[in-house]
Amino acid sequence: MNLHEYQGKELFARYGLPVLPGQVAGTPEEAREIAAQLGGLVVIKAQVQVGGRGKAGGVKLAHTPDEAFEKARDILALTIKGLPVRKVLVAQAADIAKEYYLSIVMDREKKLPLIMLSAEGGVDIEEVARVAPEKILKQHIPLEGLRPYAARALMMQVFSDFAQAQQAASILLKLYTVFMDGDCSLAEINPLAVTPEGKVIALDAKVVLDDNADFRHRDWDEHWRDPADESQWSRLAREKGLSYVKLDGDIGCVVNGAGLAMATMDLIKHYGGEPANFLDIGGSSNPEKVTAALKIITNDGHVRAILFNIFGGITRCDDVANGIVASLKESPLPVPLVIRLTGTNEEKAREILSSHGLGATTSMDEAVQMVIARAQEVTA
Ligand code: GDP
Ligand code: MN
């Protein structure tokens, strides 16, 4: 789950991280009102979950409430990287003397959180990472945790002013607590800004909760999950307990088990095809899940053929076959379907399918080659 900036800042504030006051607005009128309440210079910021809002015209300063109205109206009319802007954050604006970059990400290879820190923060950080990666300091946080002295020592490498280094160290320690308490895969502040008076503040917040820890953060769900941020289809997938990732190819895959799903995608590539998605229906053969899976896949207009790949272990092939049949009765497929199943109750499954005019192979190679051929026929 990704948090919006205003939500990330709300979380930051709970942990005592320095953020400037602000509120979210859905209309230019609300933006004007918030700006009037805040008084002085405000910044209007598009609340969409992509980076690069600044460069896309999604971050603007406003000197008066009326200007806040105008800027909010302009930003609310934008679509940034395919996402329509539905809300803006109206916050007290800071004077910026310098912009730093600070984040903690989970390094899956080392299995440790990794701090990334740079004196070259701001909207060009991706460019810095590309052309001058040595300007981004990286340091793992050991299992024992992050000690205050270690945080200070790190900040002293980047901040020349001692008082600022101390503020930044305190921010890092709090950010680490956010990261750990929130089971985050990312907690990022860019820019971590220094004001002309030498105060260090978090001017942006990007927080990603590892969905595997969802169950520990029901409150995040209630408080922060916004159905409008999710496409109808990823919502359906989440509600039905399917793991679904959309890809760019034209061969839809429905598979039981993540490992088999990966292997299926590999094999499709191997035979020159392109998978349209990763979809794991898990160990379930529940027709409802099968129907949801097929709905999600066929909604992707690029899909030209669908491959069902089931390895029956605990999952019984006949259950899956019943699921497929029930699902097709409810909504016939607009594209060809190739079924491969093997394992528990395979024979029964084959009978069920053939009594409904469907065939199935046992060989994965054969099924994959077949589905690629069917997709090409459709294209031709
Ligand atoms: P992003 O481009 O999506 O990461 O959006 P940011 O929130 O990081 O804003 C982009 C840039 O806008 C920052 O790097 C700042 O230079 C500028 N900016 C953001 N907030 C303020 C502010 O309060 N005051 C000033 N002067 N500039 C700001
Ligand atoms: Mn930013």
Short mmCIF file of C-alpha atoms and ligand atoms in Angstrom, two decimals:
data_model
loop_
_atom_site.label_atom_id
_atom_site.label_comp_id
_atom_site.label_asym_id
_atom_site.label_seq_id
_atom_site.Cartn_x
_atom_site.Cartn_y
_atom_site.Cartn_z
CA MET A 1 0.00 0.00 0.00
CA ASN A 2 1.34 3.38 -1.03
CA LEU A 3 0.48 6.41 1.01
CA HIS A 4 -0.19 9.80 -0.49
CA GLU A 5 2.15 12.56 0.55
CA TYR A 6 -0.44 14.09 2.90
CA GLN A 7 -0.95 10.70 4.54
CA GLY A 8 2.78 10.10 4.84
CA LYS A 9 3.15 13.51 6.44
CA GLU A 10 0.35 12.71 8.86
CA LEU A 11 2.26 9.55 9.81
CA PHE A 12 5.53 11.51 10.05
CA ALA A 13 3.90 14.05 12.36
CA ARG A 14 2.76 11.27 14.72
CA TYR A 15 6.39 10.27 15.08
CA GLY A 16 7.56 13.78 15.70
CA LEU A 17 9.17 14.36 12.33
CA PRO A 18 9.20 18.04 11.38
CA VAL A 19 6.59 18.70 8.67
CA LEU A 20 4.78 21.93 7.86
CA PRO A 21 1.05 22.20 8.58
CA GLY A 22 -1.35 21.62 5.71
CA GLN A 23 -4.60 20.05 4.65
CA VAL A 24 -5.91 18.21 1.67
CA ALA A 25 -8.46 19.78 -0.69
CA GLY A 26 -10.67 18.28 -3.38
CA THR A 27 -11.81 21.58 -4.90
CA PRO A 28 -10.26 25.00 -5.60
CA GLU A 29 -12.72 26.54 -3.09
CA GLU A 30 -11.43 24.25 -0.33
CA ALA A 31 -7.88 25.11 -1.32
CA ARG A 32 -8.66 28.83 -0.99
CA GLU A 33 -10.16 28.28 2.45
CA ILE A 34 -7.21 26.25 3.70
CA ALA A 35 -4.78 28.84 2.32
CA ALA A 36 -6.69 31.58 4.15
CA GLN A 37 -6.52 29.61 7.40
CA LEU A 38 -2.81 28.92 7.01
CA GLY A 39 -2.04 32.51 6.01
CA GLY A 40 1.08 33.57 4.12
CA LEU A 41 2.80 31.69 1.35
CA VAL A 42 1.42 28.22 0.67
CA VAL A 43 2.38 25.38 -1.64
CA ILE A 44 -0.26 23.49 -3.63
CA LYS A 45 0.75 19.91 -4.39
CA ALA A 46 -0.94 17.27 -6.54
CA GLN A 47 -1.71 14.15 -4.51
CA VAL A 48 -0.98 11.38 -6.99
CA GLN A 49 1.17 8.38 -6.24
CA VAL A 50 3.98 8.97 -8.70
CA GLY A 51 7.26 10.78 -8.46
CA GLY A 52 8.09 13.80 -10.53
CA ARG A 53 5.05 15.85 -9.67
CA GLY A 54 7.21 18.95 -9.45
CA LYS A 55 8.47 18.56 -13.00
CA ALA A 56 4.97 17.82 -14.27
CA GLY A 57 3.63 21.13 -12.96
CA GLY A 58 1.96 19.51 -9.97
CA VAL A 59 3.68 21.66 -7.30
CA LYS A 60 3.02 25.42 -7.23
CA LEU A 61 3.46 28.25 -4.76
CA ALA A 62 0.60 30.66 -3.98
CA HIS A 63 0.91 34.02 -2.24
CA THR A 64 -2.77 34.68 -1.58
CA PRO A 65 -5.91 32.57 -1.04
CA ASP A 66 -7.15 33.63 -4.49
CA GLU A 67 -3.92 32.52 -6.07
CA ALA A 68 -4.27 29.24 -4.15
CA PHE A 69 -7.70 28.86 -5.75
CA GLU A 70 -6.23 29.37 -9.24
CA LYS A 71 -3.23 27.10 -8.75
CA ALA A 72 -5.40 24.38 -7.20
CA ARG A 73 -7.83 24.65 -10.12
CA ASP A 74 -4.94 24.25 -12.60
CA ILE A 75 -3.38 21.33 -10.74
CA LEU A 76 -6.73 19.56 -10.23
CA ALA A 77 -7.14 19.63 -14.03
CA LEU A 78 -3.86 17.79 -14.59
CA THR A 79 -3.25 14.15 -15.34
CA ILE A 80 0.23 13.20 -14.16
CA LYS A 81 1.76 10.06 -15.65
CA GLY A 82 -1.69 8.74 -16.41
CA LEU A 83 -3.16 9.56 -13.01
CA PRO A 84 -5.86 12.22 -12.79
CA VAL A 85 -5.28 14.60 -9.89
CA ARG A 86 -8.26 14.35 -7.56
CA LYS A 87 -6.81 16.04 -4.51
CA VAL A 88 -4.21 18.64 -3.68
CA LEU A 89 -2.32 19.25 -0.49
CA VAL A 90 -2.33 22.88 0.59
CA ALA A 91 0.55 23.40 3.00
CA GLN A 92 2.47 26.21 4.55
CA ALA A 93 5.38 26.82 2.18
CA ALA A 94 8.99 26.74 3.29
CA ASP A 95 11.88 28.90 2.22
CA ILE A 96 14.50 26.54 0.94
CA ALA A 97 18.24 27.13 1.22
CA LYS A 98 19.26 23.59 0.28
CA GLU A 99 17.61 20.29 -0.60
CA TYR A 100 18.87 16.92 0.62
CA TYR A 101 17.63 13.41 -0.09
CA LEU A 102 16.99 10.84 2.64
CA SER A 103 15.32 7.46 2.45
CA ILE A 104 15.22 4.03 4.02
CA VAL A 105 14.43 1.09 1.75
CA MET A 106 14.39 -2.62 2.41
CA ASP A 107 17.41 -4.19 0.73
CA ARG A 108 16.07 -7.63 -0.05
CA GLU A 109 19.46 -8.98 -1.07
CA LYS A 110 21.16 -8.07 2.21
CA LYS A 111 17.91 -8.55 4.14
CA LEU A 112 18.53 -5.26 5.93
CA PRO A 113 17.14 -1.74 5.75
CA LEU A 114 19.31 0.55 3.67
CA ILE A 115 19.73 4.27 4.28
CA MET A 116 20.27 6.42 1.21
CA LEU A 117 21.41 9.95 1.72
CA SER A 118 22.51 12.72 -0.60
CA ALA A 119 23.34 16.40 -0.49
CA GLU A 120 21.97 16.60 -4.03
CA GLY A 121 18.31 16.09 -3.21
CA GLY A 122 15.30 17.51 -4.98
CA VAL A 123 13.58 16.84 -8.26
CA ASP A 124 16.74 15.67 -10.03
CA ILE A 125 17.62 12.81 -7.70
CA GLU A 126 16.99 10.15 -10.38
CA GLU A 127 19.43 11.96 -12.63
CA VAL A 128 22.00 12.10 -9.80
CA ALA A 129 21.54 8.37 -9.24
CA ARG A 130 22.14 7.76 -12.94
CA VAL A 131 25.10 10.01 -13.71
CA ALA A 132 26.78 10.40 -10.31
CA PRO A 133 25.76 7.48 -8.09
CA GLU A 134 28.75 8.19 -5.83
CA LYS A 135 26.90 11.28 -4.62
CA ILE A 136 24.37 9.04 -2.91
CA LEU A 137 25.67 7.62 0.33
CA LYS A 138 24.41 4.16 1.21
CA GLN A 139 24.55 2.49 4.59
CA HIS A 140 22.79 -0.59 5.92
CA ILE A 141 21.13 -0.59 9.30
CA PRO A 142 22.25 -3.62 11.30
CA LEU A 143 19.76 -6.01 12.89
CA GLU A 144 20.36 -4.43 16.31
CA GLY A 145 18.91 -1.21 14.98
CA LEU A 146 20.11 2.30 14.37
CA ARG A 147 22.09 3.94 17.18
CA PRO A 148 21.98 7.71 17.67
CA TYR A 149 25.77 7.99 17.33
CA ALA A 150 25.66 6.10 14.04
CA ALA A 151 22.93 8.39 12.74
CA ARG A 152 25.00 11.45 13.72
CA ALA A 153 28.19 10.06 12.21
CA LEU A 154 26.37 9.46 8.95
CA MET A 155 24.87 12.93 8.84
CA MET A 156 28.23 14.54 9.64
CA GLN A 157 29.47 13.15 6.33
CA VAL A 158 26.90 15.14 4.41
CA PHE A 159 26.03 18.21 6.49
CA SER A 160 28.82 20.69 7.12
CA ASP A 161 26.85 22.48 9.83
CA PHE A 162 26.83 20.59 13.14
CA ALA A 163 23.41 21.81 14.32
CA GLN A 164 21.88 20.78 11.00
CA ALA A 165 23.60 17.39 11.15
CA GLN A 166 22.04 16.85 14.58
CA GLN A 167 18.58 17.75 13.36
CA ALA A 168 19.03 15.46 10.36
CA ALA A 169 20.22 12.62 12.64
CA SER A 170 17.16 13.02 14.81
CA ILE A 171 15.00 12.95 11.67
CA LEU A 172 16.73 9.78 10.49
CA LEU A 173 16.14 8.04 13.83
CA LYS A 174 12.45 8.93 13.72
CA LEU A 175 12.20 7.89 10.08
CA TYR A 176 13.69 4.54 11.06
CA THR A 177 10.98 4.11 13.71
CA VAL A 178 8.32 4.94 11.11
CA PHE A 179 9.93 2.40 8.79
CA MET A 180 10.04 -0.39 11.38
CA ASP A 181 6.68 0.27 13.07
CA GLY A 182 4.98 0.62 9.72
CA ASP A 183 6.55 -2.49 8.15
CA CYS A 184 7.57 -0.24 5.31
CA SER A 185 9.42 -1.19 2.18
CA LEU A 186 10.17 2.50 1.62
CA ALA A 187 10.16 5.68 3.71
CA GLU A 188 11.51 8.61 1.73
CA ILE A 189 11.96 12.33 2.29
CA ASN A 190 12.84 14.28 -0.83
CA PRO A 191 13.51 17.06 -0.38
CA LEU A 192 14.75 17.03 3.16
CA ALA A 193 15.02 20.80 3.14
CA VAL A 194 17.12 23.25 5.09
CA THR A 195 15.60 26.70 5.54
CA PRO A 196 17.67 29.90 5.46
CA GLU A 197 17.39 29.89 9.28
CA GLY A 198 19.01 26.45 9.38
CA LYS A 199 15.95 24.41 10.25
CA VAL A 200 15.73 20.93 8.70
CA ILE A 201 12.24 19.79 7.60
CA ALA A 202 10.56 17.04 5.62
CA LEU A 203 8.98 18.77 2.63
CA ASP A 204 7.78 15.60 0.95
CA ALA A 205 6.84 12.12 2.18
CA LYS A 206 6.76 8.87 0.31
CA VAL A 207 5.81 5.83 2.35
CA VAL A 208 5.15 2.32 1.08
CA LEU A 209 3.76 -0.35 3.37
CA ASP A 210 4.75 -3.91 2.54
CA ASP A 211 1.40 -5.52 1.73
CA ASN A 212 2.52 -8.75 3.38
CA ALA A 213 2.21 -6.90 6.67
CA ASP A 214 -1.30 -5.59 5.87
CA PHE A 215 -2.76 -7.68 8.65
CA ARG A 216 -0.75 -5.76 11.22
CA HIS A 217 -2.03 -2.43 9.95
CA ARG A 218 -5.77 -2.71 9.65
CA ASP A 219 -5.91 0.87 10.88
CA TRP A 220 -3.95 2.06 7.82
CA ASP A 221 -6.53 0.37 5.66
CA GLU A 222 -9.44 2.05 7.36
CA HIS A 223 -7.76 5.35 7.70
CA TRP A 224 -5.90 5.68 4.45
CA ARG A 225 -6.88 3.27 1.72
CA ASP A 226 -8.72 5.21 -0.91
CA PRO A 227 -10.70 3.05 -3.34
CA ALA A 228 -10.35 5.80 -5.95
CA ASP A 229 -6.57 5.24 -6.01
CA GLU A 230 -6.96 1.66 -7.10
CA SER A 231 -8.28 0.50 -10.42
CA GLN A 232 -11.51 -1.46 -10.22
CA TRP A 233 -9.56 -4.52 -11.30
CA SER A 234 -6.77 -4.45 -8.79
CA ARG A 235 -9.40 -3.88 -6.13
CA LEU A 236 -11.35 -6.94 -7.28
CA ALA A 237 -8.10 -8.96 -7.23
CA ARG A 238 -7.29 -7.81 -3.71
CA GLU A 239 -10.80 -8.48 -2.42
CA LYS A 240 -10.83 -11.99 -3.90
CA GLY A 241 -7.39 -12.77 -2.51
CA LEU A 242 -5.69 -13.06 -5.92
CA SER A 243 -2.19 -11.79 -6.49
CA TYR A 244 -2.33 -10.00 -9.78
CA VAL A 245 0.25 -7.94 -11.60
CA LYS A 246 -0.55 -6.53 -15.01
CA LEU A 247 2.16 -6.81 -17.66
CA ASP A 248 2.43 -5.62 -21.25
CA GLY A 249 2.00 -8.85 -23.24
CA ASP A 250 -1.06 -10.48 -24.82
CA ILE A 251 -1.22 -13.90 -23.15
CA GLY A 252 -3.33 -13.98 -20.03
CA CYS A 253 -2.26 -16.52 -17.39
CA VAL A 254 -4.25 -18.07 -14.56
CA VAL A 255 -2.04 -20.22 -12.41
CA ASN A 256 -2.18 -21.84 -8.98
CA GLY A 257 0.91 -20.98 -7.00
CA ALA A 258 3.41 -18.16 -7.35
CA GLY A 259 6.29 -20.44 -8.35
CA LEU A 260 4.28 -22.06 -11.11
CA ALA A 261 3.13 -18.60 -12.21
CA MET A 262 6.76 -17.50 -12.57
CA ALA A 263 7.66 -20.70 -14.42
CA THR A 264 4.69 -20.22 -16.73
CA MET A 265 5.74 -16.68 -17.58
CA ASP A 266 9.28 -17.86 -18.23
CA LEU A 267 8.08 -20.58 -20.55
CA ILE A 268 5.81 -18.19 -22.45
CA LYS A 269 8.84 -15.96 -23.00
CA HIS A 270 10.95 -18.95 -23.92
CA TYR A 271 8.59 -19.84 -26.75
CA GLY A 272 8.50 -16.26 -27.99
CA GLY A 273 5.29 -15.09 -26.36
CA GLU A 274 4.61 -12.22 -23.97
CA PRO A 275 2.62 -12.73 -20.76
CA ALA A 276 -0.15 -10.18 -20.14
CA ASN A 277 -0.07 -10.66 -16.41
CA PHE A 278 1.05 -12.54 -13.37
CA LEU A 279 -1.95 -14.06 -11.63
CA ASP A 280 -1.86 -16.53 -8.80
CA ILE A 281 -5.24 -17.90 -7.74
CA GLY A 282 -3.51 -19.66 -4.88
CA GLY A 283 -4.42 -23.07 -3.61
CA SER A 284 -8.04 -22.43 -4.29
CA SER A 285 -10.44 -23.79 -6.83
CA ASN A 286 -13.34 -21.70 -5.69
CA PRO A 287 -15.37 -20.84 -8.85
CA GLU A 288 -15.79 -17.31 -7.58
CA LYS A 289 -12.03 -16.83 -7.62
CA VAL A 290 -11.76 -18.37 -11.07
CA THR A 291 -14.52 -16.08 -12.36
CA ALA A 292 -12.87 -13.04 -10.82
CA ALA A 293 -9.52 -14.04 -12.32
CA LEU A 294 -11.01 -14.42 -15.81
CA LYS A 295 -12.89 -11.12 -15.49
CA ILE A 296 -9.74 -9.28 -14.49
CA ILE A 297 -7.73 -10.78 -17.31
CA THR A 298 -10.28 -10.27 -20.06
CA ASN A 299 -10.72 -6.67 -19.01
CA ASP A 300 -7.19 -6.04 -20.24
CA GLY A 301 -7.89 -5.21 -23.88
CA HIS A 302 -4.50 -6.55 -25.00
CA VAL A 303 -5.20 -10.16 -24.04
CA ARG A 304 -5.57 -12.38 -27.12
CA ALA A 305 -5.58 -15.82 -25.49
CA ILE A 306 -5.67 -17.22 -21.97
CA LEU A 307 -3.69 -20.05 -20.46
CA PHE A 308 -4.94 -21.91 -17.43
CA ASN A 309 -2.06 -23.76 -15.80
CA ILE A 310 -2.96 -25.90 -12.80
CA PHE A 311 -0.77 -28.26 -10.90
CA GLY A 312 -3.08 -30.28 -8.70
CA GLY A 313 -1.61 -31.00 -5.29
CA ILE A 314 -3.81 -29.91 -2.47
CA THR A 315 -5.77 -28.09 -5.13
CA ARG A 316 -7.92 -30.68 -6.84
CA CYS A 317 -8.05 -30.48 -10.62
CA ASP A 318 -11.75 -31.43 -10.71
CA ASP A 319 -12.55 -28.51 -8.41
CA VAL A 320 -10.72 -26.17 -10.75
CA ALA A 321 -12.47 -27.71 -13.77
CA ASN A 322 -15.82 -27.08 -12.06
CA GLY A 323 -14.69 -23.55 -11.37
CA ILE A 324 -13.83 -22.98 -15.02
CA VAL A 325 -17.09 -24.46 -16.26
CA ALA A 326 -19.17 -22.46 -13.78
CA SER A 327 -17.32 -19.32 -14.65
CA LEU A 328 -17.73 -19.77 -18.41
CA LYS A 329 -21.45 -20.34 -17.94
CA GLU A 330 -21.70 -17.06 -16.14
CA SER A 331 -19.63 -15.11 -18.63
CA PRO A 332 -18.33 -16.65 -21.85
CA LEU A 333 -14.78 -15.70 -22.79
CA PRO A 334 -14.09 -13.31 -25.66
CA VAL A 335 -10.73 -14.99 -26.41
CA PRO A 336 -9.47 -18.58 -26.84
CA LEU A 337 -8.67 -20.59 -23.72
CA VAL A 338 -5.98 -23.24 -23.36
CA ILE A 339 -6.06 -25.45 -20.29
CA ARG A 340 -3.24 -27.46 -18.84
CA LEU A 341 -3.83 -29.48 -15.74
CA THR A 342 -2.11 -32.35 -14.06
CA GLY A 343 -2.07 -33.95 -10.66
CA THR A 344 -4.80 -34.75 -8.15
CA ASN A 345 -8.07 -35.87 -9.79
CA GLU A 346 -6.81 -35.02 -13.25
CA GLU A 347 -8.99 -37.67 -14.97
CA LYS A 348 -12.15 -36.42 -13.35
CA ALA A 349 -11.26 -32.90 -14.36
CA ARG A 350 -10.79 -33.94 -17.95
CA GLU A 351 -14.22 -35.59 -17.97
CA ILE A 352 -15.88 -32.49 -16.57
CA LEU A 353 -14.18 -30.28 -19.13
CA SER A 354 -14.86 -32.54 -22.11
CA SER A 355 -18.55 -32.82 -21.22
CA HIS A 356 -18.58 -29.06 -21.73
CA GLY A 357 -16.65 -29.18 -24.95
CA LEU A 358 -13.33 -28.18 -23.43
CA GLY A 359 -10.01 -29.98 -23.73
CA ALA A 360 -6.93 -29.96 -21.55
CA THR A 361 -3.35 -31.07 -21.94
CA THR A 362 -0.97 -32.31 -19.26
CA SER A 363 2.19 -30.94 -20.81
CA MET A 364 3.15 -27.42 -19.91
CA ASP A 365 5.36 -27.04 -22.99
CA GLU A 366 2.54 -28.10 -25.24
CA ALA A 367 0.03 -25.81 -23.54
CA VAL A 368 2.32 -22.80 -23.76
CA GLN A 369 3.09 -23.37 -27.44
CA MET A 370 -0.58 -23.84 -28.08
CA VAL A 371 -1.65 -20.65 -26.36
CA ILE A 372 0.97 -18.64 -28.23
CA ALA A 373 -0.30 -20.08 -31.51
CA ARG A 374 -3.90 -19.26 -30.61
CA ALA A 375 -2.95 -15.70 -29.71
CA GLN A 376 -1.23 -15.30 -33.07
CA GLU A 377 -4.26 -16.64 -34.93
CA VAL A 378 -6.36 -14.00 -33.21
CA THR A 379 -3.90 -11.30 -34.18
CA ALA A 380 -3.66 -12.46 -37.80
P1 GDP B 1 7.93 15.59 -6.35
O1 GDP B 1 8.50 16.33 -7.51
O2 GDP B 1 6.76 14.77 -6.75
O3 GDP B 1 8.93 14.80 -5.59
O4 GDP B 1 7.34 16.73 -5.36
P2 GDP B 1 8.06 17.49 -4.15
O5 GDP B 1 7.11 17.56 -3.03
O6 GDP B 1 9.36 16.89 -3.83
O7 GDP B 1 8.25 18.94 -4.72
C1 GDP B 1 9.10 19.20 -5.81
C2 GDP B 1 9.90 20.45 -5.57
O8 GDP B 1 9.04 21.55 -5.33
C3 GDP B 1 10.81 20.37 -4.37
O9 GDP B 1 12.02 19.74 -4.67
C4 GDP B 1 10.98 21.82 -4.04
O10 GDP B 1 12.02 22.40 -4.81
C5 GDP B 1 9.67 22.44 -4.46
N1 GDP B 1 8.86 22.66 -3.24
C6 GDP B 1 8.08 21.76 -2.60
N2 GDP B 1 7.58 22.28 -1.47
C7 GDP B 1 8.05 23.56 -1.39
C8 GDP B 1 7.90 24.62 -0.45
O11 GDP B 1 7.23 24.52 0.57
N3 GDP B 1 8.56 25.77 -0.72
C9 GDP B 1 9.33 25.94 -1.83
N4 GDP B 1 9.96 27.10 -2.00
N5 GDP B 1 9.50 24.97 -2.73
C10 GDP B 1 8.87 23.78 -2.52
MN MN B 2 9.74 14.80 -3.75
#
